[in-house]
Each structure stands twice: as structure tokens, then as C-alpha cells.
mmCIF file of C-alpha atoms in Angstrom:
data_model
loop_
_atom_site.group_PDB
_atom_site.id
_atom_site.type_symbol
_atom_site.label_atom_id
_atom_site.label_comp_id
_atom_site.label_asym_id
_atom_site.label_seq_id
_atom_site.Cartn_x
_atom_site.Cartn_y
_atom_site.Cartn_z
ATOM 1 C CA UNK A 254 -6.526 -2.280 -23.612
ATOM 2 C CA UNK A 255 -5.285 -3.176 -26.895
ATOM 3 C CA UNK A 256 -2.577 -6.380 -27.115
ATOM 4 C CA UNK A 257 -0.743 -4.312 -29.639
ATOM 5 C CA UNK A 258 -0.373 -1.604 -27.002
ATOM 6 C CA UNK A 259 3.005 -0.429 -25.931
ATOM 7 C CA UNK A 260 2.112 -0.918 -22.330
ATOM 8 C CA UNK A 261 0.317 -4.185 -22.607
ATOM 9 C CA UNK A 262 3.092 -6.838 -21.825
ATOM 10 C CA UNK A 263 4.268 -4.489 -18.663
ATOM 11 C CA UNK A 264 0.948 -4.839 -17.660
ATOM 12 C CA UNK A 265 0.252 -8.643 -18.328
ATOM 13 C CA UNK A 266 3.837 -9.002 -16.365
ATOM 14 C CA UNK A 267 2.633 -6.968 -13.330
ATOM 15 C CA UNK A 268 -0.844 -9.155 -13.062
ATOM 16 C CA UNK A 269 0.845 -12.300 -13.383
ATOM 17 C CA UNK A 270 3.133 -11.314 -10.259
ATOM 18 C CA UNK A 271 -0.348 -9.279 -8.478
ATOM 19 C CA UNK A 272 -1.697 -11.557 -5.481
ATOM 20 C CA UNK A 273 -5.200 -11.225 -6.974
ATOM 21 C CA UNK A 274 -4.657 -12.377 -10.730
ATOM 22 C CA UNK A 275 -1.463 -14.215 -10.085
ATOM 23 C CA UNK A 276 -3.126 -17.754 -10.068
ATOM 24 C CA UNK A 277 -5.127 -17.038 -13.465
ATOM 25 C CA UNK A 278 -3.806 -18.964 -16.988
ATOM 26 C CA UNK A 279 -1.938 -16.845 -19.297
ATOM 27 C CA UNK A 280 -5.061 -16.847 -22.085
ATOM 28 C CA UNK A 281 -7.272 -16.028 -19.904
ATOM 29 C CA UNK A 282 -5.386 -13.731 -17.890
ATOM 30 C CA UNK A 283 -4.573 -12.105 -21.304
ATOM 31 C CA UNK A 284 -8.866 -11.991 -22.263
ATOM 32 C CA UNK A 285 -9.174 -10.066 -18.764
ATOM 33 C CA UNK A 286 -6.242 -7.314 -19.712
ATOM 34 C CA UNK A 287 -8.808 -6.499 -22.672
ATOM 35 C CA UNK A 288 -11.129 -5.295 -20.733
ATOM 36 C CA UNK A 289 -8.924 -2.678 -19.027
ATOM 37 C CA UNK A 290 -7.842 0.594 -19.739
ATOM 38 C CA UNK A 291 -4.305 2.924 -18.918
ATOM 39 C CA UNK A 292 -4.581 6.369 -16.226
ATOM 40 C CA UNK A 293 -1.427 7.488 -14.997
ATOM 41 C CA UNK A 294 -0.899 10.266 -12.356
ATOM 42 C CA UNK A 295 2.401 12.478 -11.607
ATOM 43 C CA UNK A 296 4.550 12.355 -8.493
ATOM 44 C CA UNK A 297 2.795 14.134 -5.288
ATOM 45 C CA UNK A 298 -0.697 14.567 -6.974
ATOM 46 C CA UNK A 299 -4.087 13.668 -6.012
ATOM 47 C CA UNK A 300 -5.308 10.146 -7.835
ATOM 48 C CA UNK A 301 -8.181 8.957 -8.331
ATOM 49 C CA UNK A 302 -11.729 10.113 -7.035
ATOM 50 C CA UNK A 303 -13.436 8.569 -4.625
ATOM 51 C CA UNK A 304 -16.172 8.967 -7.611
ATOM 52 C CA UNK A 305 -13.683 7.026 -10.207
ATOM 53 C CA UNK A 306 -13.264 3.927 -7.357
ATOM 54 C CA UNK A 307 -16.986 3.837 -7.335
ATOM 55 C CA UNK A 308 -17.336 2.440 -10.679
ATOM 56 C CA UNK A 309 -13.725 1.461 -11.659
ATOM 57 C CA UNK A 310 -11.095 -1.360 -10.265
ATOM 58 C CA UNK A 311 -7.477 0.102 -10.415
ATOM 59 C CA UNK A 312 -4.633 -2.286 -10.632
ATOM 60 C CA UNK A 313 -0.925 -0.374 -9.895
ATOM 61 C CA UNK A 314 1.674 -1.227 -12.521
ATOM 62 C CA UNK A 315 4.134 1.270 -11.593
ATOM 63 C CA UNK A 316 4.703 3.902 -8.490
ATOM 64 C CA UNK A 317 3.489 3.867 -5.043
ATOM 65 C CA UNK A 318 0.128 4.764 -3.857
ATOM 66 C CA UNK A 319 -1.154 5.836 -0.368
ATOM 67 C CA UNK A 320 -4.801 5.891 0.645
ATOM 68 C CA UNK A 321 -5.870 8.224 3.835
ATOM 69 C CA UNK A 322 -7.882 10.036 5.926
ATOM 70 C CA UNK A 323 -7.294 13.652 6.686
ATOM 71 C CA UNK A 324 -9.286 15.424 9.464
ATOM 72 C CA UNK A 325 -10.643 18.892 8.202
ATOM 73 C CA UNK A 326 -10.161 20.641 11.048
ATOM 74 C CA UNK A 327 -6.643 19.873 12.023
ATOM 75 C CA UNK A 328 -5.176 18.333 8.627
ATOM 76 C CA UNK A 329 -3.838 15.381 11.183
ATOM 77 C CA UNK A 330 -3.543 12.536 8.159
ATOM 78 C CA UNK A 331 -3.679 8.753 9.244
ATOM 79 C CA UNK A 332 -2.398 6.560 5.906
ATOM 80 C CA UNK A 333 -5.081 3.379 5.921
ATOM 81 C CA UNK A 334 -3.224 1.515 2.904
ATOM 82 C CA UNK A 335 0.146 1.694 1.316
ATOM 83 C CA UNK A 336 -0.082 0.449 -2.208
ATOM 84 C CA UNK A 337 2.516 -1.081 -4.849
ATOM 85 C CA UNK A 338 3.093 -2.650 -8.053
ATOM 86 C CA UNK A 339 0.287 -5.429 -8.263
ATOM 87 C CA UNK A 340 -2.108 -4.076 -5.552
ATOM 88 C CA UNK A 341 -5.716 -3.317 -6.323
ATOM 89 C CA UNK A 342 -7.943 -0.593 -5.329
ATOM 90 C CA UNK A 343 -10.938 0.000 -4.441
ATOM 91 C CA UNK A 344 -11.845 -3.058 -2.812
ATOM 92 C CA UNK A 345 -14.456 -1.535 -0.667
ATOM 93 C CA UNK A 346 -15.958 -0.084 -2.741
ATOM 94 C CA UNK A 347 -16.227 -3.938 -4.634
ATOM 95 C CA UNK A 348 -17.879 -4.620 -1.878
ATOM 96 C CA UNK A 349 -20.489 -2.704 -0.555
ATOM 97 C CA UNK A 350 -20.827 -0.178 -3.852
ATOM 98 C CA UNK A 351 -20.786 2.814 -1.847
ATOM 99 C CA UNK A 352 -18.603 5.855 -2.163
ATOM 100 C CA UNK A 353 -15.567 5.610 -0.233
ATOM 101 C CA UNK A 354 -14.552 8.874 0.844
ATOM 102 C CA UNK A 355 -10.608 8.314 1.555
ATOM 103 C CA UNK A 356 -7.599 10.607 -0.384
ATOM 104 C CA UNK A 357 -5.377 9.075 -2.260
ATOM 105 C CA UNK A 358 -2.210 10.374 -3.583
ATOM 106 C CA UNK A 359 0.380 9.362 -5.645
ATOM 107 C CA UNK A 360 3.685 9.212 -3.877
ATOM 108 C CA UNK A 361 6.074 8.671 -7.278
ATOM 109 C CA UNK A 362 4.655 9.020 -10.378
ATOM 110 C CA UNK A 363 2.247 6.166 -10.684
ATOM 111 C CA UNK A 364 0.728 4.139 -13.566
ATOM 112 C CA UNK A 365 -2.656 2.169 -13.108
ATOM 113 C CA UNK A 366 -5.064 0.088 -15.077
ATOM 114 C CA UNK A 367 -8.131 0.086 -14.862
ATOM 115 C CA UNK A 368 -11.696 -1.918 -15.561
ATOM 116 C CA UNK A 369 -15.562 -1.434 -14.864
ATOM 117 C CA UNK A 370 -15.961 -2.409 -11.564
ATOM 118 C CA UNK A 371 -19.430 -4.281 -12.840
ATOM 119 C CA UNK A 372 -16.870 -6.447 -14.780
ATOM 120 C CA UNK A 373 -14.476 -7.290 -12.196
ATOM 121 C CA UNK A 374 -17.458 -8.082 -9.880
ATOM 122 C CA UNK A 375 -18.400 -10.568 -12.671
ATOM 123 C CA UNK A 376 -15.350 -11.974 -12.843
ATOM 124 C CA UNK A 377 -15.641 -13.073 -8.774
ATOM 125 C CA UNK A 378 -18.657 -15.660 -10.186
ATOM 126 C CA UNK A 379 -16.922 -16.785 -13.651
ATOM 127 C CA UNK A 380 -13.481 -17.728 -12.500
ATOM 128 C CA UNK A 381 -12.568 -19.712 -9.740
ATOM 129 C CA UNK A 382 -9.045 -18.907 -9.566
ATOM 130 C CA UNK A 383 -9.368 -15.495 -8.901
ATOM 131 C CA UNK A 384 -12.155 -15.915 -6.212
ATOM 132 C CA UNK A 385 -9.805 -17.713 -5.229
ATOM 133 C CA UNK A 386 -7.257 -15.394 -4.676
ATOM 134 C CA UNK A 387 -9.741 -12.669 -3.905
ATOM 135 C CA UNK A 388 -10.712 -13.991 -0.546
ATOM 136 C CA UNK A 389 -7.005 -14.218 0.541
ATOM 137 C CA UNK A 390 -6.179 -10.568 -0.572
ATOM 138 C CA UNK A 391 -9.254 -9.126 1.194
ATOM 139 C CA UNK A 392 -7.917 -10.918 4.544
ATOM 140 C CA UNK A 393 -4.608 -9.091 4.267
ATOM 141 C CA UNK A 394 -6.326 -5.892 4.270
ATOM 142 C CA UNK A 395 -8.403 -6.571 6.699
ATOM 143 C CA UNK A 396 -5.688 -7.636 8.981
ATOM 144 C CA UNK A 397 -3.523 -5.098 8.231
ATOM 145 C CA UNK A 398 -6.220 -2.691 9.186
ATOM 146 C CA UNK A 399 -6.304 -4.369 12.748
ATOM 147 C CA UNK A 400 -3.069 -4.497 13.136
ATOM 148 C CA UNK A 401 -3.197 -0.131 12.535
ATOM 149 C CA UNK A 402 -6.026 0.000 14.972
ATOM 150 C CA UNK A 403 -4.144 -2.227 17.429
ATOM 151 C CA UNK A 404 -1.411 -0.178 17.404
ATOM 152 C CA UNK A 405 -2.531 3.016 17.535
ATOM 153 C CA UNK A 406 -4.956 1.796 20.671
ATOM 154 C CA UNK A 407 -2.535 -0.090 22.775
ATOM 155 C CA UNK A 408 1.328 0.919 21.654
ATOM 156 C CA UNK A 409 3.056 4.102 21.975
ATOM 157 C CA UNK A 410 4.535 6.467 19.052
ATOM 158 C CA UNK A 411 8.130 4.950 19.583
ATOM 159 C CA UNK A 412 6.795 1.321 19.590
ATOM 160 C CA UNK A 413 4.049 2.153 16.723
ATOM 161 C CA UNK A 414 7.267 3.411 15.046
ATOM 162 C CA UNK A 415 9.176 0.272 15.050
ATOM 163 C CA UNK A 416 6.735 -1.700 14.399
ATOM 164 C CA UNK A 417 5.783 0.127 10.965
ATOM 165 C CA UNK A 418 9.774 -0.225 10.111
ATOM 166 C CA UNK A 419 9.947 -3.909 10.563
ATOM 167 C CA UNK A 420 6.934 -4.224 8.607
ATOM 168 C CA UNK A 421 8.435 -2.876 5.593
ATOM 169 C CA UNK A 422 11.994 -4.835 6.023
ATOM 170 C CA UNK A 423 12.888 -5.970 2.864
ATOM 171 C CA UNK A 424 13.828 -9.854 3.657
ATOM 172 C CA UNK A 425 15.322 -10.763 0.443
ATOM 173 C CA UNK A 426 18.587 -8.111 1.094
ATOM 174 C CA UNK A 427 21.603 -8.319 3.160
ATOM 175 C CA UNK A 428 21.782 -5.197 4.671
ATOM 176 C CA UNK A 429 17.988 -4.990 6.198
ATOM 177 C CA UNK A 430 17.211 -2.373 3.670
ATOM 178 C CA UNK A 431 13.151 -1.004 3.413
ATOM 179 C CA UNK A 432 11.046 -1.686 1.026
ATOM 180 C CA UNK A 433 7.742 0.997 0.231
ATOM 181 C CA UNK A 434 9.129 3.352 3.448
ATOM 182 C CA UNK A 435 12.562 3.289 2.836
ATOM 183 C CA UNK A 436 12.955 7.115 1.195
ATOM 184 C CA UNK A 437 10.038 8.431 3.710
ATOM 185 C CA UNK A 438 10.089 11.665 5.359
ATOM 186 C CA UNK A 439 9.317 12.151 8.793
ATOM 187 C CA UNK A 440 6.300 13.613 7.873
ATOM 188 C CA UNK A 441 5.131 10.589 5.847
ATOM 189 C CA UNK A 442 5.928 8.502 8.705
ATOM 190 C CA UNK A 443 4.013 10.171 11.294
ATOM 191 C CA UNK A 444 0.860 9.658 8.990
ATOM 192 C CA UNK A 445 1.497 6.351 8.907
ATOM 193 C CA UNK A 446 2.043 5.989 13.060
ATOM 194 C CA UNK A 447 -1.068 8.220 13.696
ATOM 195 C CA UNK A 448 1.510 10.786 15.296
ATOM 196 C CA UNK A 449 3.302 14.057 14.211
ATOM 197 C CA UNK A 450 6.675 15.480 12.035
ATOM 198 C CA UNK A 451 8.444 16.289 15.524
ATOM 199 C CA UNK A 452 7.140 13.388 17.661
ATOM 200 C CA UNK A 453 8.757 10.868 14.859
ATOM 201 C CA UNK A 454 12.001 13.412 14.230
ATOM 202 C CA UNK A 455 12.950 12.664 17.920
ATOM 203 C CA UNK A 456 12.219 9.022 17.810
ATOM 204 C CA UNK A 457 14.487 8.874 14.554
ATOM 205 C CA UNK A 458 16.865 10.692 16.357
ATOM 206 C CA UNK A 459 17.329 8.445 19.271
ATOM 207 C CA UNK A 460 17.074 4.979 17.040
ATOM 208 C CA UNK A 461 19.801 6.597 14.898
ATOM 209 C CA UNK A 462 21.964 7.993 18.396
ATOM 210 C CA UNK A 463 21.573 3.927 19.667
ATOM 211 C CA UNK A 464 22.609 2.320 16.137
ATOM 212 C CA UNK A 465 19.702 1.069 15.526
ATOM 213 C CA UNK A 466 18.916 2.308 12.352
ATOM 214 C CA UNK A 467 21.268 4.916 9.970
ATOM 215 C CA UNK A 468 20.280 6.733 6.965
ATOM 216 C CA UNK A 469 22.170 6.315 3.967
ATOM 217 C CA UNK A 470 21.382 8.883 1.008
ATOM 218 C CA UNK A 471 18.078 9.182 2.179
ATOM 219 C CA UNK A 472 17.219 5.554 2.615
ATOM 220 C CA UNK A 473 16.919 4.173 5.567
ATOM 221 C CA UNK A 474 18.362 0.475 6.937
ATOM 222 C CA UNK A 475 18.099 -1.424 9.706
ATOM 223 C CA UNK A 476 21.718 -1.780 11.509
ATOM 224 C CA UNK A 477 20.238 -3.769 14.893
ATOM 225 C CA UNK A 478 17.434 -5.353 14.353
ATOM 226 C CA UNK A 479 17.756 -7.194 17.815
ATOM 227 C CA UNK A 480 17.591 -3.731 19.372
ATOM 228 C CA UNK A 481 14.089 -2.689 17.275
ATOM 229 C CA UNK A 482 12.618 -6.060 17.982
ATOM 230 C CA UNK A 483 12.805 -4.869 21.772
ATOM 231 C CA UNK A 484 11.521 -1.673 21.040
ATOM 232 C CA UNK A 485 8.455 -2.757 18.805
ATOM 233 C CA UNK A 486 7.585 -4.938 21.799
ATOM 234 C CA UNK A 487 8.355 -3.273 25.239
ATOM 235 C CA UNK A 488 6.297 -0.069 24.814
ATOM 236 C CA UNK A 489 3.126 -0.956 25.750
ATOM 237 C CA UNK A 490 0.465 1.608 26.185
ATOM 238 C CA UNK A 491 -1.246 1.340 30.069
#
């Protein structure tokens, strides 16, 4: 990417706030941008390829991203990762440089950059601070992963359910707003609880019928969370 591109000082912005470049100095942080390149994909659409991820590192600038697995047969869809402004992608395939055969859409319109993958890999050995920060941002995807499998192995859909909205409570506002989730539909949310549209719609139902949570133009808030915090821990799976 150029410096004198339009889109370069977003992008420098986003790294510098991204938990993988974030502890790199501004110079060199600014030699790295050159080696990437802009891709952006509309609202709803498929992204990239599991084909692209095998030879390219995506960064998200702009727009949310979900990565998933869809069974054929049924077209049940689990969502593996939610993605956001400063998250990376594929990791994986970083890793083990095989194809990773996930689908990954675009939820708003979303704007990526991208580099060789060859590079980036480079980059692990030549600077320290963003092995650094690598290690650390593998670990929360790992453990985020667990904490799916966890859930859908030991917790029910209603518990599975709360659990998913407290992990997206947005700390830093008054009103226990959501943050990534908050404009979901049902559907959306049952891909991300391993369940199904009408399984959540009732368990929205009944946390909205015990004020728990309320929807306010399509954006959902947390009105007890003493109430949820009961619910994402008393449903236990026997």
C-alpha cells in the first residue's frame, strides 16, 4: 500500500489499536503497512476464499466478519470466530499452511488489508514485538474456541445463550449496551449458540417477559444483569 494512499492513515490507525501490531514503533509499523494491499467486500456477501487465506494475512479495518462452518446436509451453521476492526485472519492457516475450509461472510460491509502470508510469517522471526504479541492473540483464540466447545458440550441453549450475551457486554457504557451482537437476529444468534431461529426466539422471549434484557430499535441491552448472571450459570447440562 502506498503512504500517499487515501486509505493509508485509517489503516496505520486501525494497526496501531490491533492486539497483534499494537506494540510495534510507528516507523516500523509504517515499513510493514507497505507491504499490504486494500480488498473490500459488501454487506451479507461471501469474503474471502479459503484459497485467498492460504497465501494471504487479512487485517479488518472496517465492518464485522464471521467465520463458520455450515453442514451440507442440513445447512445447521455454527459461527467459530466473530471478527472486528483490528482482528486478523487466517491464523491457521499461519500456522500449519493448509487450506482451511471455513465460510466467511461479511456481516456489514467490510474493508480488509491484506499481505503475503510468506511475509507476515517472516515478520514472526524479524521483530520481537510482534512475536510478541502474536503468542498472546493466538491464546485468545484458542480459548475462545474452548470456551464454544465447553458450552455447547456441557450448557444448555438458554444458558449457552446468556453466556454469548455477556460476552459481548460492552463495559465501557452505562446502559450495558452490546458490542459485535448487539443488532443480531435470532437467526445469527442461534449460529453462534449451536442451536436454531425458534429455539433462541423463545429464549429471547422469556429474557425479555422477565426484564432481563429489552430491545431498543433493534439493539439489544442488558436491563438485569444480576438476573443473566444466574442464568449463564444455573443451566447445566446432566
Amino acid at each position: 500500500m502506498r503512504s500517499d494512499s487515501l486509505f493509508f492513515p485509517h489503516s496505520l490507525n486501525v494497526l496501531k489499536k490491533s492486539p497483534l501490531f499494537k506494540n510495534i514503533g510507528g516507523k516500523k509499523l509504517t515499513e510493514m503497512l507497505a507491504s499490504f494491499h486494500h480488498e473490500t467486500w459488501t454487506k451479507n456477501s461471501p469474503a474471502m476464499s479459503s484459497q485467498e487465506t492460504l497465501h494471504r494475512f487479512y487485517v479488518i479495518i472496517s465492518g464485522r466478519m464471521k467465520v463458520s462452518r455450515i453442514n451440507p446436509d442440513t445447512g445447521r451453521e455454527l459461527t467459530i470466530f466473530l471478527l472486528s476492526p483490528g482482528d486478523v485472519f487466517d491464523v491457521i492457516c499461519m500456522l500449519d499452511e493448509h487450506e482451511h475450509h471455513v465460510e466467511v461472510t461479511a456481516i456489514d460491509d467490510l474493508e480488509t488489508i491484506y499481505a503475503p502470508l510468506d511475509e507476515v510469517r517472516r515478520w514472526i522471526g524479524q521483530h520481537p514485538e510482534f512475536n510478541k504479541t502474536f503468542l498472546p492473540y493466538l491464546g485468545r483464540q484458542i480459548r475462545s474456541l474452548e470456551e464454544l466447545a465447553s458450552d455447547l458440550t456441557l450448557h444448555d441453549t438458554l444458558t449457552r445463550l446468556s453466556r454469548l450475551i455477556l460476552r459481548h457486554m460492552d463495559h465501557g457504557t452505562p446502559h450495558r449496551k452490546l458490542r459485535l451482537i448487539n443488532d443480531f437476529s435470532h437467526e445469527e444468534l442461534a449460529s453462534m449458540t449451536g442451536s436454531v431461529r425458534t429455539v433462541i426466539s423463545r429464549h429471547m422471549v422469556k429474557l425479555k417477559k422477565d426484564g432481563i434484557i429489552r430491545s431498543k430499535r433493534k439493539h439489544l441491552e442488558i436491563k438485569n444483569l444480576h438476573s443473566l448472571l444466574k442464568h449463564a450459570e444455573e443451566h447445566i447440562s446432566l
